[in-house]
PDB file of C-alpha atoms in Angstrom:
ATOM      1  CA  MET A   1      -8.648 -29.203  -9.962  1.00  0.00           C
ATOM      2  CA  ILE A   2      -5.189 -30.143  -8.727  1.00  0.00           C
ATOM      3  CA  LEU A   3      -2.524 -27.900 -10.182  1.00  0.00           C
ATOM      4  CA  PHE A   4       0.571 -29.575 -11.544  1.00  0.00           C
ATOM      5  CA  GLY A   5       3.154 -28.696 -14.118  1.00  0.00           C
ATOM      6  CA  ALA A   6       5.156 -25.513 -14.525  1.00  0.00           C
ATOM      7  CA  ALA A   7       2.134 -23.318 -15.252  1.00  0.00           C
ATOM      8  CA  GLY A   8       0.260 -24.654 -12.216  1.00  0.00           C
ATOM      9  CA  ARG A   9       3.189 -24.066  -9.896  1.00  0.00           C
ATOM     10  CA  ALA A  10       3.590 -20.508 -11.144  1.00  0.00           C
ATOM     11  CA  TRP A  11      -0.088 -19.735 -10.558  1.00  0.00           C
ATOM     12  CA  VAL A  12       0.157 -20.890  -6.957  1.00  0.00           C
ATOM     13  CA  ILE A  13       2.243 -17.742  -6.426  1.00  0.00           C
ATOM     14  CA  TRP A  14       0.886 -15.382  -9.096  1.00  0.00           C
ATOM     15  CA  GLY A  15      -2.701 -16.195  -8.147  1.00  0.00           C
ATOM     16  CA  TRP A  16      -2.277 -14.023  -5.040  1.00  0.00           C
ATOM     17  CA  PHE A  17      -1.122 -10.974  -7.010  1.00  0.00           C
ATOM     18  CA  VAL A  18      -2.979 -10.902 -10.338  1.00  0.00           C
ATOM     19  CA  PRO A  19      -6.051  -8.653  -9.991  1.00  0.00           C
ATOM     20  CA  ILE A  20      -9.432 -10.369 -10.169  1.00  0.00           C
ATOM     21  CA  VAL A  21      -7.765 -13.824 -10.250  1.00  0.00           C
ATOM     22  CA  ASN A  22      -6.627 -13.226  -6.651  1.00  0.00           C
ATOM     23  CA  LEU A  23     -10.261 -13.159  -5.556  1.00  0.00           C
ATOM     24  CA  TRP A  24     -10.748 -16.891  -6.120  1.00  0.00           C
ATOM     25  CA  PHE A  25      -7.545 -18.671  -7.161  1.00  0.00           C
ATOM     26  CA  PRO A  26      -5.829 -18.919  -3.749  1.00  0.00           C
ATOM     27  CA  ARG A  27      -9.035 -20.410  -2.312  1.00  0.00           C
ATOM     28  CA  ARG A  28      -9.040 -22.988  -5.106  1.00  0.00           C
ATOM     29  CA  VAL A  29      -5.410 -23.899  -4.370  1.00  0.00           C
ATOM     30  CA  MET A  30      -6.228 -24.254  -0.664  1.00  0.00           C
ATOM     31  CA  LEU A  31      -9.214 -26.492  -1.462  1.00  0.00           C
ATOM     32  CA  ASP A  32      -6.983 -28.684  -3.645  1.00  0.00           C
ATOM     33  CA  ILE A  33      -4.514 -29.052  -0.789  1.00  0.00           C
ATOM     34  CA  TRP A  34      -7.400 -29.718   1.633  1.00  0.00           C
ATOM     35  CA  ASP A  35      -8.891 -32.431  -0.601  1.00  0.00           C
ATOM     36  CA  ALA A  36      -5.492 -34.076  -1.144  1.00  0.00           C
ATOM     37  CA  SER A  37      -4.895 -34.068   2.625  1.00  0.00           C
ATOM     38  CA  THR A  38      -8.232 -35.599   3.590  1.00  0.00           C
ATOM     39  CA  PRO A  39      -7.675 -39.193   4.757  1.00  0.00           C
ATOM     40  CA  VAL A  40      -9.221 -41.884   2.567  1.00  0.00           C
ATOM     41  CA  GLY A  41     -12.703 -42.740   3.751  1.00  0.00           C
ATOM     42  CA  SER A  42     -13.272 -39.320   5.288  1.00  0.00           C
ATOM     43  CA  ARG A  43     -15.506 -36.708   3.816  1.00  0.00           C
ATOM     44  CA  GLY A  44     -13.725 -33.402   4.198  1.00  0.00           C
ATOM     45  CA  SER A  45     -15.865 -30.323   4.714  1.00  0.00           C
ATOM     46  CA  HIS A  46     -14.665 -27.085   3.168  1.00  0.00           C
ATOM     47  CA  GLY A  47     -16.445 -24.976   5.788  1.00  0.00           C
ATOM     48  CA  LEU A  48     -13.298 -23.788   7.553  1.00  0.00           C
ATOM     49  CA  VAL A  49     -11.574 -22.830   4.288  1.00  0.00           C
ATOM     50  CA  ASN A  50     -14.723 -21.072   3.057  1.00  0.00           C
ATOM     51  CA  ALA A  51     -15.092 -19.146   6.330  1.00  0.00           C
ATOM     52  CA  TRP A  52     -11.449 -18.003   6.175  1.00  0.00           C
ATOM     53  CA  TRP A  53     -11.735 -16.948   2.553  1.00  0.00           C
ATOM     54  CA  THR A  54     -15.048 -15.150   3.066  1.00  0.00           C
ATOM     55  CA  LEU A  55     -13.696 -13.107   5.981  1.00  0.00           C
ATOM     56  CA  TRP A  56     -10.535 -12.300   4.060  1.00  0.00           C
ATOM     57  CA  ILE A  57     -12.529 -11.007   1.055  1.00  0.00           C
ATOM     58  CA  ILE A  58     -14.840  -9.016   3.358  1.00  0.00           C
ATOM     59  CA  SER A  59     -11.835  -7.428   5.059  1.00  0.00           C
ATOM     60  CA  LEU A  60     -10.364  -6.454   1.675  1.00  0.00           C
ATOM     61  CA  ILE A  61     -13.595  -4.812   0.567  1.00  0.00           C
ATOM     62  CA  ALA A  62     -14.177  -3.099   3.918  1.00  0.00           C
ATOM     63  CA  ASP A  63     -10.622  -1.773   3.985  1.00  0.00           C
ATOM     64  CA  ARG A  64     -10.925  -0.402   0.462  1.00  0.00           C
ATOM     65  CA  ALA A  65     -14.236   1.286   1.308  1.00  0.00           C
ATOM     66  CA  GLY A  66     -12.875   2.715   4.564  1.00  0.00           C
ATOM     67  CA  SER A  67      -9.702   4.008   2.926  1.00  0.00           C
ATOM     68  CA  THR A  68     -11.686   5.672   0.147  1.00  0.00           C
ATOM     69  CA  SER A  69     -14.036   7.243   2.700  1.00  0.00           C
ATOM     70  CA  TYR A  70     -11.078   8.505   4.712  1.00  0.00           C
ATOM     71  CA  ARG A  71      -9.421  10.070   1.654  1.00  0.00           C
ATOM     72  CA  ASN A  72     -12.658  11.828   0.735  1.00  0.00           C
ATOM     73  CA  ALA A  73     -13.577  12.883   4.282  1.00  0.00           C
ATOM     74  CA  GLU A  74     -13.858  16.609   4.857  1.00  0.00           C
ATOM     75  CA  THR A  75     -15.573  16.942   8.222  1.00  0.00           C
ATOM     76  CA  PRO A  76     -14.633  15.515  11.622  1.00  0.00           C
ATOM     77  CA  GLN A  77     -17.732  13.276  11.520  1.00  0.00           C
ATOM     78  CA  GLU A  78     -16.758  11.875   8.101  1.00  0.00           C
ATOM     79  CA  ILE A  79     -13.233  11.199   9.383  1.00  0.00           C
ATOM     80  CA  GLN A  80     -14.654   9.431  12.434  1.00  0.00           C
ATOM     81  CA  ASP A  81     -16.998   7.325  10.289  1.00  0.00           C
ATOM     82  CA  ALA A  82     -14.178   6.377   7.916  1.00  0.00           C
ATOM     83  CA  THR A  83     -11.938   5.457  10.851  1.00  0.00           C
ATOM     84  CA  SER A  84     -14.709   3.223  12.207  1.00  0.00           C
ATOM     85  CA  GLN A  85     -14.950   1.486   8.829  1.00  0.00           C
ATOM     86  CA  ILE A  86     -11.203   0.893   8.781  1.00  0.00           C
ATOM     87  CA  MET A  87     -11.291  -0.463  12.331  1.00  0.00           C
ATOM     88  CA  LEU A  88     -14.092  -2.859  11.341  1.00  0.00           C
ATOM     89  CA  ALA A  89     -11.951  -4.018   8.416  1.00  0.00           C
ATOM     90  CA  ASP A  90      -9.032  -4.568  10.816  1.00  0.00           C
ATOM     91  CA  VAL A  91     -11.184  -6.647  13.185  1.00  0.00           C
ATOM     92  CA  THR A  92     -12.405  -8.719  10.245  1.00  0.00           C
ATOM     93  CA  ASP A  93      -8.813  -9.147   9.077  1.00  0.00           C
ATOM     94  CA  ILE A  94      -7.787 -10.389  12.540  1.00  0.00           C
ATOM     95  CA  ALA A  95     -10.666 -12.889  12.504  1.00  0.00           C
ATOM     96  CA  ALA A  96      -9.570 -14.056   9.030  1.00  0.00           C
ATOM     97  CA  ALA A  97      -6.007 -14.475  10.330  1.00  0.00           C
ATOM     98  CA  VAL A  98      -7.241 -16.617  13.210  1.00  0.00           C
ATOM     99  CA  LEU A  99      -9.191 -18.782  10.766  1.00  0.00           C
ATOM    100  CA  ALA A 100      -6.105 -19.039   8.519  1.00  0.00           C
ATOM    101  CA  ILE A 101      -4.156 -20.366  11.502  1.00  0.00           C
ATOM    102  CA  LEU A 102      -6.926 -22.894  12.165  1.00  0.00           C
ATOM    103  CA  VAL A 103      -6.867 -23.955   8.495  1.00  0.00           C
ATOM    104  CA  VAL A 104      -3.114 -24.575   8.650  1.00  0.00           C
ATOM    105  CA  LEU A 105      -3.397 -26.489  11.929  1.00  0.00           C
ATOM    106  CA  ARG A 106      -6.230 -28.646  10.554  1.00  0.00           C
ATOM    107  CA  LEU A 107      -4.318 -29.320   7.330  1.00  0.00           C
ATOM    108  CA  THR A 108      -1.267 -30.336   9.330  1.00  0.00           C
ATOM    109  CA  ARG A 109      -3.359 -32.705  11.445  1.00  0.00           C
ATOM    110  CA  MET A 110      -5.021 -34.238   8.355  1.00  0.00           C
ATOM    111  CA  GLN A 111      -1.669 -34.734   6.627  1.00  0.00           C
ATOM    112  CA  ASN A 112      -0.199 -36.321   9.754  1.00  0.00           C
ATOM    113  CA  GLU A 113      -3.204 -38.668  10.010  1.00  0.00           C
ATOM    114  CA  LYS A 114      -2.902 -39.633   6.374  1.00  0.00           C
ATOM    115  CA  ALA A 115       0.830 -40.286   6.692  1.00  0.00           C
ATOM    116  CA  TYR A 116       0.362 -42.231   9.944  1.00  0.00           C
ATOM    117  CA  GLN A 117      -2.298 -44.443   8.352  1.00  0.00           C
ATOM    118  CA  GLY A 118       0.085 -45.187   5.476  1.00  0.00           C
ATOM    119  CA  GLN A 119      -2.247 -43.895   2.828  1.00  0.00           C
ATOM    120  CA  GLY A 120       0.567 -42.888   0.537  1.00  0.00           C
ATOM    121  CA  SER A 121       2.316 -39.645   0.050  1.00  0.00           C
ATOM    122  CA  LEU A 122       0.712 -36.364  -0.802  1.00  0.00           C
ATOM    123  CA  PRO A 123       1.286 -34.978  -4.288  1.00  0.00           C
ATOM    124  CA  VAL A 124       4.382 -32.810  -4.557  1.00  0.00           C
ATOM    125  CA  GLY A 125       4.842 -30.200  -7.192  1.00  0.00           C
ATOM    126  CA  ILE A 126       3.021 -27.166  -5.915  1.00  0.00           C
TER     127      ILE A 126
END
C-alpha cells in the first residue's frame, strides 16, 4: 500500500495524530518506505520495524496506565507503584527510540545500496 497523491501525503502527517488511526498508520507508512527501499532481489524482513512499533505501542499503553494510577493514588504505596509503572514505560520508550534509530540507519543503508546499484530512484511524493 504505497501512499501517493494529495490525500496520501496528508495522511503521512495526520496518521500520527488522529486517534485510533495513529495506532497502525505510521507503521504502515514505515513498511511502505522499507519495501520501496529494499534492493531488488533482496527479501526485506519487517522484524526491525515491527519490534520498534511494538515497543512504542507498549510504552504508550504503559504510560497511560501509570499516569492513571498516579492520578488515582492515595497512599504512599500506590504512589510508589504508579511511579514504577511510569518508569517501566520510560524504559520501554527509550528502547523504542533506540530501535527507531536502528530503523532509520537500516533504511539509509538500504537506500544507499539501491542507489549505488543503479536500481532506479525511490518514489517521491510522501
